[in-house]
PDB file of C-alpha atoms in Angstrom:
ATOM      1  CA  MET A1080      -1.032 -55.101  30.399  1.00 87.00           C
ATOM      2  CA  LYS A1081       0.769 -53.066  27.760  1.00 84.00           C
ATOM      3  CA  LEU A1082      -0.991 -50.526  25.544  1.00 68.00           C
ATOM      4  CA  SER A1083       0.831 -50.305  22.225  1.00 77.00           C
ATOM      5  CA  ARG A1084      -0.573 -47.236  20.434  1.00 85.00           C
ATOM      6  CA  ILE A1085      -3.558 -44.956  19.971  1.00 84.00           C
ATOM      7  CA  ASP A1086      -5.912 -46.530  17.440  1.00 86.00           C
ATOM      8  CA  HIS A1087      -8.354 -43.662  16.900  1.00 92.00           C
ATOM      9  CA  VAL A1088      -9.821 -40.467  18.247  1.00 92.00           C
ATOM     10  CA  ALA A1089     -13.603 -40.033  18.035  1.00 92.00           C
ATOM     11  CA  LEU A1090     -15.360 -36.678  17.879  1.00 92.00           C
ATOM     12  CA  SER A1091     -19.125 -36.337  18.328  1.00 89.00           C
ATOM     13  CA  VAL A1092     -20.723 -33.792  16.008  1.00 91.00           C
ATOM     14  CA  LYS A1093     -24.217 -32.463  15.322  1.00 89.00           C
ATOM     15  CA  ASP A1094     -23.942 -32.607  11.521  1.00 91.00           C
ATOM     16  CA  ALA A1095     -21.635 -35.129   9.799  1.00 93.00           C
ATOM     17  CA  VAL A1096     -21.990 -33.397   6.411  1.00 94.00           C
ATOM     18  CA  LYS A1097     -20.861 -30.053   7.835  1.00 93.00           C
ATOM     19  CA  SER A1098     -17.998 -31.759   9.666  1.00 94.00           C
ATOM     20  CA  LYS A1099     -16.968 -33.657   6.518  1.00 96.00           C
ATOM     21  CA  ASP A1100     -16.577 -30.324   4.727  1.00 96.00           C
ATOM     22  CA  PHE A1101     -14.303 -29.070   7.515  1.00 96.00           C
ATOM     23  CA  TYR A1102     -12.129 -32.176   7.969  1.00 97.00           C
ATOM     24  CA  SER A1103     -11.951 -33.085   4.251  1.00 97.00           C
ATOM     25  CA  ARG A1104     -11.849 -29.725   2.483  1.00 95.00           C
ATOM     26  CA  ILE A1105     -10.293 -27.414   5.062  1.00 95.00           C
ATOM     27  CA  LEU A1106      -7.877 -29.803   6.822  1.00 95.00           C
ATOM     28  CA  GLY A1107      -7.448 -32.127   3.830  1.00 96.00           C
ATOM     29  CA  LEU A1108      -7.683 -35.357   5.834  1.00 96.00           C
ATOM     30  CA  PRO A1109      -7.877 -38.524   3.711  1.00 96.00           C
ATOM     31  CA  GLU A1110     -11.244 -40.257   4.132  1.00 97.00           C
ATOM     32  CA  ILE A1111     -11.307 -44.056   4.440  1.00 96.00           C
ATOM     33  CA  PRO A1112     -14.193 -46.543   4.116  1.00 96.00           C
ATOM     34  CA  ARG A1113     -16.405 -46.793   7.187  1.00 95.00           C
ATOM     35  CA  PRO A1114     -18.498 -49.812   8.227  1.00 91.00           C
ATOM     36  CA  ASN A1115     -22.256 -49.425   7.856  1.00 91.00           C
ATOM     37  CA  PHE A1116     -23.135 -48.434  11.416  1.00 90.00           C
ATOM     38  CA  SER A1117     -26.681 -47.451  12.383  1.00 90.00           C
ATOM     39  CA  PHE A1118     -25.634 -43.785  12.704  1.00 90.00           C
ATOM     40  CA  PRO A1119     -23.946 -41.348  10.292  1.00 92.00           C
ATOM     41  CA  GLY A1120     -20.243 -40.634  10.445  1.00 95.00           C
ATOM     42  CA  ILE A1121     -16.978 -40.339   8.573  1.00 96.00           C
ATOM     43  CA  TRP A1122     -13.632 -42.024   9.136  1.00 96.00           C
ATOM     44  CA  TYR A1123     -10.238 -40.559   8.302  1.00 96.00           C
ATOM     45  CA  LYS A1124      -6.757 -42.030   8.573  1.00 95.00           C
ATOM     46  CA  LEU A1125      -3.628 -40.027   9.166  1.00 94.00           C
ATOM     47  CA  GLY A1126      -0.470 -42.080   9.610  1.00 92.00           C
ATOM     48  CA  ASP A1127      -1.263 -44.845  12.095  1.00 91.00           C
ATOM     49  CA  ILE A1128      -4.184 -43.014  13.712  1.00 93.00           C
ATOM     50  CA  MET A1129      -7.811 -42.872  12.648  1.00 94.00           C
ATOM     51  CA  ILE A1130     -10.183 -39.995  13.340  1.00 95.00           C
ATOM     52  CA  HIS A1131     -13.818 -41.040  13.676  1.00 94.00           C
ATOM     53  CA  ILE A1132     -16.464 -38.370  13.204  1.00 94.00           C
ATOM     54  CA  ILE A1133     -19.710 -39.568  14.789  1.00 92.00           C
ATOM     55  CA  GLN A1134     -22.982 -37.733  14.250  1.00 92.00           C
ATOM     56  CA  GLN A1135     -25.053 -37.251  17.400  1.00 88.00           C
ATOM     57  CA  PRO A1136     -27.862 -34.763  16.756  1.00 77.00           C
ATOM     58  CA  ASP A1137     -28.420 -34.482  20.524  1.00 78.00           C
ATOM     59  CA  GLN A1138     -24.822 -33.351  20.977  1.00 67.00           C
ATOM     60  CA  PRO A1139     -24.790 -30.426  23.429  1.00 66.00           C
ATOM     61  CA  GLU A1140     -23.581 -27.096  22.111  1.00 64.00           C
ATOM     62  CA  HIS A1141     -19.864 -26.538  22.548  1.00 60.00           C
ATOM     63  CA  VAL A1142     -18.293 -23.318  23.693  1.00 50.00           C
ATOM     64  CA  ASP A1143     -18.158 -20.263  21.465  1.00 58.00           C
ATOM     65  CA  ARG A1144     -15.917 -20.858  18.436  1.00 54.00           C
ATOM     66  CA  ALA A1145     -14.280 -17.477  18.965  1.00 59.00           C
ATOM     67  CA  LYS A1146     -13.049 -18.377  22.488  1.00 68.00           C
ATOM     68  CA  LEU A1147      -9.715 -20.108  21.972  1.00 69.00           C
ATOM     69  CA  SER A1148      -7.555 -21.572  24.714  1.00 67.00           C
ATOM     70  CA  ALA A1149      -4.626 -23.986  24.595  1.00 65.00           C
ATOM     71  CA  GLN A1150      -6.020 -25.469  27.807  1.00 60.00           C
ATOM     72  CA  ASP A1151      -9.198 -26.769  26.139  1.00 72.00           C
ATOM     73  CA  ALA A1152      -9.378 -30.455  25.236  1.00 75.00           C
ATOM     74  CA  HIS A1153      -8.102 -30.709  21.668  1.00 85.00           C
ATOM     75  CA  VAL A1154      -6.834 -32.836  18.806  1.00 90.00           C
ATOM     76  CA  ALA A1155      -3.358 -31.889  17.562  1.00 91.00           C
ATOM     77  CA  PHE A1156      -2.055 -32.440  14.037  1.00 94.00           C
ATOM     78  CA  PHE A1157       1.644 -32.235  13.137  1.00 91.00           C
ATOM     79  CA  VAL A1158       2.971 -30.497  10.030  1.00 94.00           C
ATOM     80  CA  ASP A1159       6.595 -30.945   8.977  1.00 91.00           C
ATOM     81  CA  ASN A1160       7.681 -27.324   8.681  1.00 93.00           C
ATOM     82  CA  GLU A1161       6.808 -23.640   8.942  1.00 92.00           C
ATOM     83  CA  GLU A1162       5.764 -23.457   5.270  1.00 95.00           C
ATOM     84  CA  GLU A1163       3.066 -26.072   5.853  1.00 95.00           C
ATOM     85  CA  LEU A1164       1.951 -24.269   9.003  1.00 95.00           C
ATOM     86  CA  GLN A1165       1.592 -21.049   6.991  1.00 96.00           C
ATOM     87  CA  LYS A1166      -0.594 -22.914   4.477  1.00 96.00           C
ATOM     88  CA  VAL A1167      -2.889 -24.001   7.315  1.00 96.00           C
ATOM     89  CA  ILE A1168      -3.046 -20.453   8.682  1.00 97.00           C
ATOM     90  CA  GLN A1169      -3.850 -19.069   5.222  1.00 97.00           C
ATOM     91  CA  LYS A1170      -6.586 -21.700   4.769  1.00 97.00           C
ATOM     92  CA  VAL A1171      -8.322 -20.981   8.082  1.00 96.00           C
ATOM     93  CA  GLU A1172      -8.046 -17.235   7.484  1.00 97.00           C
ATOM     94  CA  SER A1173      -9.596 -17.636   4.010  1.00 97.00           C
ATOM     95  CA  GLU A1174     -12.521 -19.452   5.687  1.00 96.00           C
ATOM     96  CA  ASN A1175     -12.851 -16.681   8.326  1.00 95.00           C
ATOM     97  CA  ILE A1176     -12.090 -19.137  11.111  1.00 94.00           C
ATOM     98  CA  PRO A1177     -10.682 -17.415  14.226  1.00 94.00           C
ATOM     99  CA  TRP A1178      -7.265 -18.761  15.250  1.00 95.00           C
ATOM    100  CA  TYR A1179      -4.408 -17.904  17.541  1.00 92.00           C
ATOM    101  CA  GLU A1180      -0.837 -18.941  18.125  1.00 92.00           C
ATOM    102  CA  LEU A1181       0.523 -19.780  21.551  1.00 86.00           C
ATOM    103  CA  GLU A1182       3.322 -17.244  21.932  1.00 83.00           C
ATOM    104  CA  ASN A1183       6.675 -18.451  23.285  1.00 78.00           C
ATOM    105  CA  ALA A1184       5.411 -22.034  23.602  1.00 81.00           C
ATOM    106  CA  PRO A1185       7.546 -23.908  26.149  1.00 83.00           C
ATOM    107  CA  SER A1186       7.283 -27.056  23.998  1.00 82.00           C
ATOM    108  CA  GLY A1187       9.821 -25.966  21.366  1.00 86.00           C
ATOM    109  CA  LEU A1188       6.962 -26.049  18.833  1.00 88.00           C
ATOM    110  CA  ARG A1189       4.905 -23.457  17.026  1.00 91.00           C
ATOM    111  CA  GLN A1190       1.339 -24.132  18.156  1.00 91.00           C
ATOM    112  CA  VAL A1191      -1.711 -22.766  16.311  1.00 94.00           C
ATOM    113  CA  PHE A1192      -5.289 -23.281  17.555  1.00 92.00           C
ATOM    114  CA  PHE A1193      -8.761 -22.995  15.968  1.00 95.00           C
ATOM    115  CA  LYS A1194     -12.109 -24.798  16.232  1.00 92.00           C
ATOM    116  CA  ASP A1195     -14.151 -27.077  14.005  1.00 93.00           C
ATOM    117  CA  PRO A1196     -17.849 -26.342  13.328  1.00 91.00           C
ATOM    118  CA  ASP A1197     -18.878 -28.092  16.580  1.00 88.00           C
ATOM    119  CA  GLY A1198     -16.365 -26.210  18.710  1.00 88.00           C
ATOM    120  CA  HIS A1199     -13.765 -28.988  19.023  1.00 90.00           C
ATOM    121  CA  MET A1200     -10.359 -27.382  19.474  1.00 90.00           C
ATOM    122  CA  ILE A1201      -7.864 -28.211  16.736  1.00 93.00           C
ATOM    123  CA  GLU A1202      -4.138 -27.628  17.206  1.00 92.00           C
ATOM    124  CA  ILE A1203      -1.534 -27.603  14.460  1.00 94.00           C
ATOM    125  CA  VAL A1204       2.089 -27.996  15.570  1.00 91.00           C
ATOM    126  CA  THR A1205       5.471 -27.806  13.884  1.00 91.00           C
ATOM    127  CA  PRO A1206       9.051 -27.703  15.179  1.00 89.00           C
ATOM    128  CA  ASN A1207      10.320 -24.234  16.062  1.00 87.00           C
ATOM    129  CA  PRO A1208      14.150 -24.186  15.981  1.00 87.00           C
ATOM    130  CA  ALA A1209      14.056 -20.496  17.025  1.00 87.00           C
ATOM    131  CA  SER A1210      12.481 -21.442  20.368  1.00 85.00           C
ATOM    132  CA  PRO A1211      14.774 -21.475  23.419  1.00 84.00           C
ATOM    133  CA  TYR A1212      13.075 -24.777  24.334  1.00 81.00           C
ATOM    134  CA  TYR A1213      13.707 -26.486  20.982  1.00 80.00           C
ATOM    135  CA  GLU A1214      16.707 -28.564  22.090  1.00 81.00           C
ATOM    136  CA  SER A1215      15.678 -29.206  25.688  1.00 79.00           C
ATOM    137  CA  VAL A1216      12.045 -30.149  25.021  1.00 79.00           C
ATOM    138  CA  TYR A1217      11.276 -30.748  21.342  1.00 72.00           C
ATOM    139  CA  LEU A1218      14.441 -32.689  20.455  1.00 75.00           C
ATOM    140  CA  LYS A1219      14.381 -34.580  23.756  1.00 76.00           C
ATOM    141  CA  TYR A1220      10.737 -35.706  23.758  1.00 73.00           C
ATOM    142  CA  TYR A1221       9.314 -35.360  20.245  1.00 72.00           C
ATOM    143  CA  VAL A1222      12.049 -36.763  18.021  1.00 66.00           C
TER     144      VAL A1222
END
């Protein structure tokens, strides 16, 4: 058996409309057509990966949106450079969404974390040439 790639990531949410606002307007993900399932949801495509938002009204409450930890399960999105990362930071700040950056990340990346309306952790990453780990980790494993 040989797995060839990740096809999609699915996130269960309480309110698909509220989540659509977050993923479409705040993150700017491109929405794609979704089959007519018996439950509400939204599909997005970013590169070769799809993100499926699935409404489940019985979804248990997630942890407090203000509690941020890089160790929480999360979905990570890549931006090409620091300028794009700053745009993301400015956008989440303008929406009053708490965020934090993992200081001195041993990945050779800049890593910024915040949560969606249901408490799913979102990470935004970009290369950090100023990091002492940039050549030994980022260039070795990410490029």
